[in-house]
Amino acid sequence: MIYIKNLADHVDQDVTLKGWVYNYRSSKNLYFLELRDGTGICQCVVSKSDVPDEVWEAAESLRQESSLEVTGNIVEDERSIGGYEMHVSDIKIHQVAEDYPITPKEHGVDFLMENRHLWLRSQRQWAAMRVRNEIIYAIHTFFQERDFVQMDAPIFTGNAAEGTTTLFETEYFDEKAYLTQSGQLYGEAMAMAHGLIYTFGPTFRAEKSKTRRHLTEFWMIEPEMAYYDLEMDMDLAEDFIQAIVKQVLDRRSKELEILERDTEKLKATVENDFPRISYNEAVETLKSDETAELLDQMVEDRQEERSELMKEREEIEKERGSAKKWRKAQIDERIREIAARIEQIEEDLRNIPGWKESALNFEWGTDFGGSDETILMMQYDTPIIVHRYPAEVKAFYMKRDPEDEKLALACDVLAPEGYGEIIGGSEREDDLGTLKKRIHEHDLPEDLFDWYLDLRKYGSVPHSGFGLGLERTVAWLCGLDHVRETIPFPRMLGRLRP
Ligand code: 4AD
Ligand code: MG
């Protein structure tokens, strides 16, 4: 089989490509077919005078997403999508598609989500899935090269790991079972057998909130390391993120271009150390005069941008009346862009006062909300690591800071550009008595944790780990504003099909 991604090796040769019609247009004597084969898109040109009548008729019968084989000669052509073009000599149709519901015209996101099984074929979705695949590859490479053992944690579990409010309950014969929220507790057991391990699997949270960052089913990667303290945990998290971003930049530049991703901040992530700030410092920043000023400035900037956009829109609307057809299309496209941007600005303007209010009145001891994270990150181009959170907002298994018992030895990695928490981790409580006490404080049934407590009875050691959310990482690297486009078939509140 010859694939479009390899056409550089077939210039001046006759080849057959097998794929689907991505797009087409025709004139009296020429037919332009954009063929996609899963690896790329190639423009195939059918010239009426160069082919038998049947081939011309076959071309004219095609519809969007029809499946076919095209044979022809490959020529280099810089102007063509992908850089190569086929001069067609033959066409073999597999199926002429029915009227395809997704056309190049605008569709609302609900419609696209209903047609997710088809939407996956569109270029942006294609590019995002390729980036997702690269991230997965980078993750395995990173850990395998460091001799971490990959483990599969169970999906049916008997106990909660991350709080009891987001558990999906199910029947397990005559017992209750839960879909796992995290593989961590099992990862800890495996780390005591192998030293360095990582899980890579689906996790489930009955999140009732509809946000850009929450799925009910998402994939988590959880390394767990015996004899690692919090410092070493944070070092590993930083190296890990940098390795992933570097590999995506090196190998998926074409996909990032399709996604129109600005890669400057991704480069900054690879090249710079991540600032590490304590929760206490983060709270100080949130409540500072500088934050208030920053937000006031943001309001001004947004207002100014809005009035400039409105001026531009007025001008091009005037021009539209007498514009040529191609220019009209250009103007319409720009007007759509402006409308979308203004809508976003207005949403920001509605939100900023609330953000300011919640930042300035932030109470020590609570967890950061989405807007608090956004504000904290406005000052950085790279991810940051926030460590030593109040123990009360964190999970039962976290070790306390010996210098301040109110704090947990926790660390979260926050991504820049408003993407929020991508990693949560900690050093684990390794003392049997203290861990038992925590289980009671969190109202968890001790008997369900007896196996976990055994890990503290038989050779307990200091150990640490963290969990990376795959979909939030994909969203950040692709520059997507919602996690629903980061996984082939997203599961979230109100979405179970397709
Ligand atoms: O911070 P979390 O809840 O940490 C844990 O589950 C620990 N057991 C990890 C560990 O130490 N081994 O979740 C880890 C990450 C978050 O930072 C976020 O990226 C992602 O998982 N995540 C979600 N992603 C999408 N939808 C949701 N509902 C998510 N909840 C968490
Ligand atoms: Mg967390």
Coordinates of C-alpha atoms and ligand atoms in Angstrom, one line a residue:
M1 CA 0.0 0.0 0.0
I2 CA 1.1 3.5 -0.8
Y3 CA 0.1 6.2 1.7
I4 CA -0.2 9.9 1.1
K5 CA 2.3 10.7 3.9
N6 CA 5.0 8.9 1.8
L7 CA 4.3 10.6 -1.6
A8 CA 7.7 12.3 -1.5
D9 CA 9.2 8.8 -2.4
H10 CA 6.9 8.4 -5.4
V11 CA 7.4 11.6 -7.5
D12 CA 7.0 10.9 -11.2
Q13 CA 5.6 7.4 -10.5
D14 CA 2.2 5.9 -11.2
V15 CA 0.6 4.9 -7.9
T16 CA -2.7 3.9 -6.5
L17 CA -4.1 5.7 -3.4
K18 CA -7.0 4.3 -1.4
G19 CA -9.2 6.5 0.6
W20 CA -12.2 8.8 0.8
V21 CA -13.4 12.0 -0.8
Y22 CA -12.6 14.9 1.6
N23 CA -13.7 17.6 -0.8
Y24 CA -14.2 18.2 -4.5
R25 CA -14.9 20.9 -7.1
S26 CA -15.2 20.7 -10.8
S27 CA -15.3 22.8 -13.9
K28 CA -16.2 21.9 -17.4
N29 CA -13.0 20.0 -18.1
L30 CA -11.2 19.6 -14.8
Y31 CA -12.2 17.8 -11.7
F32 CA -10.3 18.5 -8.4
L33 CA -10.7 15.8 -5.8
E34 CA -9.2 16.1 -2.3
L35 CA -8.5 12.5 -1.3
R36 CA -7.8 11.6 2.3
D37 CA -6.4 8.2 3.3
G38 CA -6.0 8.6 7.0
T39 CA -2.3 9.7 6.7
G40 CA -2.9 13.0 4.9
I41 CA -4.8 14.7 2.0
C42 CA -3.7 14.7 -1.6
Q43 CA -5.3 16.7 -4.4
C44 CA -6.1 14.5 -7.4
V45 CA -6.8 16.2 -10.7
V46 CA -8.9 14.6 -13.4
S47 CA -8.6 16.1 -16.8
K48 CA -11.5 15.3 -19.1
S49 CA -9.4 15.1 -22.2
D50 CA -6.8 12.8 -20.6
V51 CA -9.1 10.0 -19.3
P52 CA -11.6 7.6 -20.8
D53 CA -15.3 8.7 -20.6
E54 CA -16.1 6.2 -17.8
V55 CA -13.4 7.7 -15.6
W56 CA -14.7 11.2 -16.1
E57 CA -18.2 10.0 -15.3
A58 CA -17.0 8.1 -12.2
A59 CA -15.4 11.3 -11.0
E60 CA -18.6 13.3 -11.6
S61 CA -20.6 10.8 -9.6
L62 CA -18.6 11.2 -6.5
R63 CA -20.0 12.8 -3.3
Q64 CA -18.2 13.9 -0.1
E65 CA -16.9 10.8 1.8
S66 CA -17.4 8.4 -1.0
S67 CA -14.7 5.6 -0.8
L68 CA -12.5 4.9 -3.8
E69 CA -9.1 4.0 -5.3
V70 CA -7.4 6.5 -7.5
T71 CA -4.5 5.8 -9.8
G72 CA -2.3 8.4 -11.4
N73 CA 1.1 10.1 -11.7
I74 CA 2.5 12.0 -8.7
V75 CA 4.0 15.4 -9.3
E76 CA 5.5 17.9 -6.9
D77 CA 3.4 21.0 -6.5
E78 CA 4.1 23.5 -3.7
R79 CA 0.7 25.1 -4.0
S80 CA -1.1 21.9 -3.5
I81 CA -2.3 20.7 -0.1
G82 CA 0.5 18.4 1.2
G83 CA 2.9 19.5 -1.5
Y84 CA 2.1 16.8 -4.1
E85 CA -0.6 16.3 -6.6
M86 CA -1.9 13.3 -8.6
H87 CA -2.7 13.5 -12.3
V88 CA -5.4 10.9 -12.4
S89 CA -5.6 8.1 -15.0
D90 CA -8.1 5.8 -13.3
I91 CA -10.7 5.7 -10.6
K92 CA -12.3 2.7 -8.9
I93 CA -15.3 3.5 -6.7
H94 CA -16.0 1.4 -3.6
Q95 CA -19.1 3.2 -2.6
V96 CA -20.8 6.5 -3.5
A97 CA -21.6 8.0 -0.1
E98 CA -25.1 9.2 0.8
D99 CA -25.5 12.9 1.5
Y100 CA -22.9 13.5 4.2
P101 CA -24.2 15.4 7.2
I102 CA -21.0 17.2 8.0
T103 CA -20.3 19.7 5.2
P104 CA -17.6 22.4 5.2
K105 CA -20.2 25.0 6.3
E106 CA -20.6 25.9 9.9
H107 CA -22.1 23.4 12.3
G108 CA -23.0 23.9 16.0
V109 CA -21.0 21.8 18.4
D110 CA -24.1 19.9 19.6
F111 CA -24.7 18.7 16.0
L112 CA -21.0 17.8 15.7
M113 CA -21.0 15.9 19.0
E114 CA -24.1 13.9 17.9
N115 CA -22.1 13.0 14.8
R116 CA -18.9 12.3 16.6
H117 CA -18.4 9.0 14.7
L118 CA -18.2 11.0 11.5
W119 CA -16.7 14.2 12.8
L120 CA -13.6 12.3 13.7
R121 CA -12.8 12.4 9.9
S122 CA -12.5 16.2 9.8
Q123 CA -9.0 17.7 9.7
R124 CA -8.9 19.3 13.0
Q125 CA -10.2 16.3 14.8
W126 CA -7.8 14.1 12.9
A127 CA -4.9 16.3 13.9
A128 CA -6.0 16.3 17.6
M129 CA -6.2 12.5 17.7
R130 CA -2.7 12.3 16.1
V131 CA -1.4 14.6 18.9
R132 CA -3.1 12.4 21.5
N133 CA -1.4 9.4 20.0
E134 CA 2.0 11.1 20.1
I135 CA 1.5 12.0 23.8
I136 CA 0.6 8.4 24.6
Y137 CA 3.8 7.2 22.8
A138 CA 5.9 9.9 24.6
I139 CA 4.5 8.8 28.0
H140 CA 5.4 5.1 27.5
T141 CA 8.8 6.0 26.0
F142 CA 9.6 8.3 29.0
F143 CA 8.8 5.7 31.6
Q144 CA 10.1 2.6 29.8
E145 CA 13.4 4.3 29.2
R146 CA 13.7 4.9 32.9
D147 CA 12.8 1.3 33.8
F148 CA 9.4 1.9 35.2
V149 CA 7.1 -1.1 35.0
Q150 CA 3.7 -0.5 33.5
M151 CA 0.9 -2.0 35.5
D152 CA -2.8 -2.4 34.8
A153 CA -4.9 -1.4 37.9
P154 CA -8.4 -2.9 38.3
I155 CA -11.4 -1.0 37.0
F156 CA -13.9 -2.6 39.4
T157 CA -12.9 -1.6 42.9
G158 CA -14.3 -2.0 46.4
N159 CA -13.1 1.3 47.8
A160 CA -12.9 5.0 47.0
A161 CA -9.5 6.6 46.4
E162 CA -10.4 10.3 45.8
G163 CA -13.4 11.0 47.9
T164 CA -16.8 9.4 48.0
T165 CA -18.8 12.1 46.2
T166 CA -17.7 11.2 42.6
L167 CA -18.1 7.4 42.7
F168 CA -19.9 5.5 40.0
E169 CA -21.6 2.6 41.7
T170 CA -22.3 -0.6 40.0
E171 CA -23.4 -4.1 40.8
Y172 CA -20.8 -6.8 41.2
F173 CA -22.9 -10.0 41.6
D174 CA -24.3 -9.6 45.1
E175 CA -21.9 -6.9 46.2
K176 CA -21.5 -3.2 45.5
A177 CA -18.6 -2.2 43.4
Y178 CA -17.3 1.2 42.1
L179 CA -15.6 2.2 38.9
T180 CA -12.1 3.2 39.8
Q181 CA -11.4 6.9 40.3
S182 CA -7.7 6.3 40.3
G183 CA -5.3 3.3 40.1
Q184 CA -3.0 4.8 42.8
L185 CA -3.7 2.6 45.8
Y186 CA -3.0 -0.5 43.7
G187 CA 0.0 1.3 42.2
E188 CA 1.4 1.7 45.6
A189 CA 1.2 -2.0 46.2
M190 CA 3.0 -2.7 42.9
A191 CA 5.7 -0.1 43.7
M192 CA 6.5 -2.1 46.8
A193 CA 7.2 -5.0 44.5
H194 CA 9.0 -3.2 41.6
G195 CA 10.2 0.1 43.0
L196 CA 9.2 2.2 40.0
I197 CA 5.8 1.6 38.3
Y198 CA 3.2 3.5 36.3
T199 CA -0.5 2.9 35.5
F200 CA -2.1 4.0 32.3
G201 CA -5.8 3.4 32.3
P202 CA -9.3 4.7 32.3
T203 CA -10.7 6.3 35.4
F204 CA -14.2 7.4 36.3
R205 CA -15.6 10.3 38.2
A206 CA -19.3 11.1 38.6
E207 CA -18.6 14.8 38.1
K208 CA -21.9 16.6 38.1
S209 CA -20.3 19.8 36.8
K210 CA -20.4 20.8 33.2
T211 CA -17.0 22.4 32.6
R212 CA -14.4 22.6 29.9
R213 CA -12.1 20.4 32.0
H214 CA -14.3 17.6 33.3
L215 CA -15.1 14.2 31.8
T216 CA -16.8 11.3 33.6
E217 CA -14.4 8.9 31.9
F218 CA -10.9 10.0 31.4
W219 CA -7.4 8.4 31.1
M220 CA -4.9 8.8 33.8
I221 CA -1.2 8.0 34.0
E222 CA 0.0 7.4 37.6
P223 CA 3.6 6.8 38.3
E224 CA 4.4 5.6 41.9
M225 CA 8.0 5.5 43.2
A226 CA 9.4 3.8 46.3
Y227 CA 11.9 5.9 48.2
Y228 CA 10.9 9.1 46.5
D229 CA 10.1 12.2 48.6
L230 CA 8.0 15.2 47.4
E231 CA 11.1 17.0 45.9
M232 CA 11.9 14.0 43.7
D233 CA 8.2 13.6 42.8
M234 CA 8.2 17.2 41.5
D235 CA 11.4 16.8 39.7
L236 CA 10.0 13.7 37.9
A237 CA 6.7 15.5 37.0
E238 CA 8.7 18.4 35.5
D239 CA 11.0 16.1 33.4
F240 CA 7.9 14.1 32.3
I241 CA 5.9 17.1 31.1
Q242 CA 8.9 18.5 29.3
A243 CA 9.6 15.2 27.5
I244 CA 6.0 15.0 26.3
V245 CA 5.9 18.5 25.0
K246 CA 9.3 18.2 23.3
Q247 CA 8.3 15.0 21.5
V248 CA 5.0 16.5 20.3
L249 CA 6.8 19.7 19.1
D250 CA 9.5 17.5 17.3
R251 CA 7.1 15.0 15.7
R252 CA 3.7 16.7 15.3
S253 CA 4.4 20.1 13.9
K254 CA 2.2 19.5 10.9
E255 CA -0.8 18.6 13.2
L256 CA -0.1 21.6 15.4
E257 CA -0.2 23.8 12.3
I258 CA -3.6 22.3 11.3
L259 CA -4.8 23.1 14.8
E260 CA -3.4 26.7 14.4
R261 CA -1.6 26.2 17.7
D262 CA 0.7 29.0 18.7
T263 CA 3.8 26.9 19.8
E264 CA 5.8 29.7 21.5
K265 CA 4.6 28.9 25.0
L266 CA 5.0 25.2 24.4
K267 CA 8.7 25.9 23.5
A268 CA 9.0 27.9 26.7
T269 CA 7.8 24.8 28.6
V270 CA 10.6 22.7 27.2
E271 CA 13.3 25.3 27.7
N272 CA 12.6 26.6 31.2
D273 CA 12.4 25.2 34.7
F274 CA 8.9 25.3 36.2
P275 CA 8.5 27.8 38.9
R276 CA 7.6 26.1 42.2
I277 CA 5.4 28.0 44.7
S278 CA 3.8 27.0 47.9
Y279 CA 0.1 27.2 48.4
N280 CA 0.7 29.9 50.9
E281 CA 2.6 32.0 48.4
A282 CA -0.1 31.3 45.8
V283 CA -2.8 32.6 48.2
E284 CA -0.7 35.7 48.8
T285 CA -0.4 36.3 45.1
L286 CA -4.2 35.9 44.6
K287 CA -5.0 38.4 47.3
S288 CA -2.4 41.0 46.3
D289 CA -2.9 44.4 44.8
E290 CA -1.0 43.3 41.7
T291 CA -3.7 40.7 41.0
A292 CA -6.4 43.3 41.3
E293 CA -4.5 45.7 39.0
L294 CA -3.9 42.9 36.5
L295 CA -7.6 42.1 36.3
D296 CA -8.5 45.8 35.9
Q297 CA -5.9 46.0 33.1
M298 CA -7.5 42.9 31.5
V299 CA -10.9 44.6 31.5
E300 CA -9.4 47.7 29.8
D301 CA -7.5 45.6 27.2
R302 CA -10.6 43.6 26.4
Q303 CA -12.8 46.6 26.0
E304 CA -10.3 48.2 23.7
E305 CA -10.0 45.1 21.6
R306 CA -13.8 44.9 21.3
S307 CA -14.1 48.5 20.1
E308 CA -11.4 47.9 17.5
L309 CA -13.1 44.8 16.3
M310 CA -16.4 46.6 16.0
K311 CA -14.8 49.3 14.0
E312 CA -13.2 46.8 11.6
R313 CA -16.5 45.0 11.2
E314 CA -18.3 48.3 10.3
E315 CA -15.7 49.0 7.7
I316 CA -15.7 45.6 6.0
E317 CA -19.5 45.5 6.1
K318 CA -19.5 48.8 4.1
E319 CA -17.0 47.3 1.6
R320 CA -19.1 44.1 1.2
G321 CA -21.8 45.7 -0.9
S322 CA -19.6 46.3 -3.9
A323 CA -17.0 43.5 -3.3
K324 CA -16.2 40.7 -5.8
K325 CA -17.4 37.2 -5.0
W326 CA -14.1 36.0 -3.6
R327 CA -13.7 39.0 -1.4
K328 CA -17.3 38.7 -0.1
A329 CA -16.5 35.2 1.0
Q330 CA -13.4 36.5 2.7
I331 CA -15.4 39.3 4.5
D332 CA -18.0 36.8 5.6
E333 CA -15.4 34.6 7.1
R334 CA -13.8 37.5 8.9
I335 CA -17.2 38.7 10.2
R336 CA -17.8 35.3 11.7
E337 CA -14.3 35.4 13.3
I338 CA -15.0 38.8 14.8
A339 CA -18.4 37.7 16.1
A340 CA -16.9 34.7 17.8
R341 CA -14.1 36.8 19.4
I342 CA -16.5 39.5 20.6
E343 CA -18.7 36.8 22.2
Q344 CA -15.6 35.5 24.0
I345 CA -14.6 39.0 25.1
E346 CA -18.1 39.6 26.4
E347 CA -18.0 36.4 28.4
D348 CA -14.7 37.5 29.9
L349 CA -16.0 40.9 30.7
R350 CA -19.0 39.3 32.5
N351 CA -16.7 36.9 34.4
I352 CA -13.8 39.1 35.4
P353 CA -15.5 41.0 38.3
G354 CA -16.5 37.6 39.8
W355 CA -12.9 36.3 39.4
K356 CA -11.6 39.4 41.1
E357 CA -14.0 39.1 43.9
S358 CA -13.2 35.5 44.5
A359 CA -9.4 36.0 44.3
L360 CA -9.4 39.0 46.7
N361 CA -11.6 37.2 49.2
F362 CA -9.9 33.9 48.9
E363 CA -10.0 32.0 52.1
W364 CA -6.9 30.2 53.3
G365 CA -7.7 26.5 53.6
T366 CA -9.9 26.1 50.6
D367 CA -9.0 24.7 47.2
F368 CA -8.4 26.9 44.1
G369 CA -11.2 27.3 41.7
G370 CA -10.8 27.4 38.0
S371 CA -10.7 31.2 37.9
D372 CA -8.1 31.3 40.7
E373 CA -5.9 28.9 38.7
T374 CA -6.3 31.1 35.6
I375 CA -5.3 34.2 37.5
L376 CA -2.3 32.5 39.1
M377 CA -1.1 31.3 35.7
M378 CA -1.5 34.7 33.9
Q379 CA 2.0 35.6 35.1
Y380 CA 3.7 32.5 33.7
D381 CA 4.5 31.1 30.2
T382 CA 5.4 27.6 31.5
P383 CA 3.5 25.3 33.8
I384 CA 4.0 25.9 37.5
I385 CA 4.0 23.5 40.5
V386 CA 2.0 24.5 43.5
H387 CA 3.0 22.5 46.6
R388 CA 2.0 22.0 50.2
Y389 CA -1.7 22.5 50.2
P390 CA -3.9 22.6 53.3
A391 CA -4.4 18.9 54.2
E392 CA -8.1 19.4 54.6
V393 CA -8.8 19.8 50.9
K394 CA -6.6 16.9 49.9
A395 CA -6.9 13.1 50.0
F396 CA -6.5 10.9 53.1
Y397 CA -3.4 9.2 51.9
M398 CA -1.2 12.3 51.7
K399 CA 1.7 12.7 54.2
R400 CA 1.7 15.9 56.3
D401 CA 4.5 18.4 56.2
P402 CA 6.6 17.8 59.3
E403 CA 7.2 21.6 59.5
D404 CA 3.5 22.4 59.5
E405 CA 0.9 19.7 60.3
K406 CA -1.9 21.6 58.6
L407 CA -0.2 21.2 55.2
A408 CA -0.1 18.1 53.0
L409 CA 3.0 17.2 51.0
A410 CA 1.0 17.6 47.9
C411 CA 1.9 19.0 44.5
D412 CA -0.3 20.1 41.6
V413 CA 1.1 21.1 38.1
L414 CA -0.9 23.9 36.6
A415 CA -0.7 24.4 32.8
P416 CA -0.4 27.9 31.3
E417 CA -2.9 29.6 29.1
G418 CA -5.8 28.8 31.3
Y419 CA -5.6 25.0 31.1
G420 CA -5.5 24.5 34.8
E421 CA -4.5 21.5 36.8
I422 CA -3.0 18.7 34.7
I423 CA -1.2 16.8 37.4
G424 CA -2.1 16.1 41.0
G425 CA 0.4 14.2 43.3
S426 CA 1.9 13.8 46.7
E427 CA 4.2 12.0 49.1
R428 CA 2.2 9.2 50.7
E429 CA 1.6 8.7 54.4
D430 CA 3.8 5.7 55.3
D431 CA 3.1 5.3 59.0
L432 CA 0.5 2.7 59.8
G433 CA -1.0 4.4 62.9
T434 CA -1.2 7.8 61.2
L435 CA -2.8 6.4 58.0
K436 CA -5.4 4.6 60.1
K437 CA -6.2 7.8 61.8
R438 CA -6.6 9.6 58.5
I439 CA -9.0 6.9 57.2
H440 CA -11.2 7.5 60.2
E441 CA -11.0 11.3 59.8
H442 CA -12.2 10.9 56.3
D443 CA -15.1 8.6 57.4
L444 CA -13.8 5.8 55.2
P445 CA -14.5 2.2 56.3
E446 CA -11.2 0.8 57.6
D447 CA -12.0 -2.8 56.7
L448 CA -12.1 -2.0 53.0
F449 CA -8.5 -0.7 53.3
D450 CA -7.0 -3.6 55.2
W451 CA -4.9 -4.7 52.2
Y452 CA -3.7 -1.1 51.7
L453 CA -2.8 -0.8 55.3
D454 CA -0.7 -4.0 54.9
L455 CA 1.7 -2.0 52.8
R456 CA 2.5 0.0 55.9
K457 CA 3.0 -3.2 58.0
Y458 CA 5.4 -5.1 55.8
G459 CA 8.3 -2.9 54.9
S460 CA 6.8 0.5 54.7
V461 CA 9.0 3.1 52.9
P462 CA 8.8 6.8 52.0
H463 CA 7.1 6.9 48.6
S464 CA 5.5 9.3 46.2
G465 CA 3.6 9.5 43.0
F466 CA 1.3 11.6 40.8
G467 CA -1.5 11.4 38.3
L468 CA -1.5 13.1 34.9
G469 CA -4.9 13.7 33.2
L470 CA -4.4 12.7 29.5
E471 CA -7.3 14.7 28.1
R472 CA -6.4 17.9 29.8
T473 CA -2.9 17.5 28.5
V474 CA -4.2 16.9 25.0
A475 CA -6.4 20.0 25.3
W476 CA -3.4 22.1 26.4
L477 CA -1.0 20.9 23.7
C478 CA -3.6 21.2 20.9
G479 CA -4.9 24.6 22.2
L480 CA -8.5 23.2 22.3
D481 CA -10.9 25.0 24.6
H482 CA -12.9 21.9 25.7
V483 CA -11.8 18.4 26.7
R484 CA -14.7 16.9 24.6
E485 CA -12.5 17.1 21.5
T486 CA -9.5 15.4 23.1
I487 CA -10.8 11.8 23.2
P488 CA -12.5 9.9 20.4
F489 CA -15.8 9.3 22.2
P490 CA -16.1 11.7 25.2
R491 CA -18.2 10.7 28.2
M492 CA -19.5 13.6 30.3
L493 CA -22.6 14.8 32.0
G494 CA -25.4 14.4 29.4
R495 CA -23.3 12.6 26.8
L496 CA -23.3 8.8 26.5
R497 CA -23.8 8.5 22.7
P498 CA -22.4 7.9 20.2
Ligands
4AD1 O1 -5.8 15.3 41.2 P1 -6.4 13.9 41.0 O2 -7.8 13.7 41.5 O3 -5.3 12.9 41.6 C1 -5.5 11.6 41.7 O4 -6.4 10.9 41.3 C2 -4.3 10.9 42.4 N1 -4.7 9.6 42.8 C3 -3.1 10.9 41.5 C4 -1.9 10.3 42.1 O5 -1.3 10.9 42.9 N2 -1.6 9.1 41.6 O6 -6.4 13.6 39.4 C5 -5.2 13.7 38.7 C6 -5.4 14.4 37.4 C7 -5.9 15.8 37.5 O7 -4.7 16.7 37.7 C8 -6.5 16.0 36.1 O8 -5.5 16.3 35.1 C9 -7.1 14.7 35.8 O9 -6.5 13.7 36.6 N3 -8.6 14.7 36.2 C10 -9.6 14.8 35.2 N4 -9.5 14.9 33.9 C11 -10.7 15.0 33.2 N5 -11.9 14.9 33.8 C12 -12.0 14.8 35.2 N6 -13.2 14.7 35.8 C13 -10.8 14.7 35.9 N7 -10.5 14.6 37.3 C14 -9.2 14.6 37.4
MG2 MG -6.3 17.2 41.9

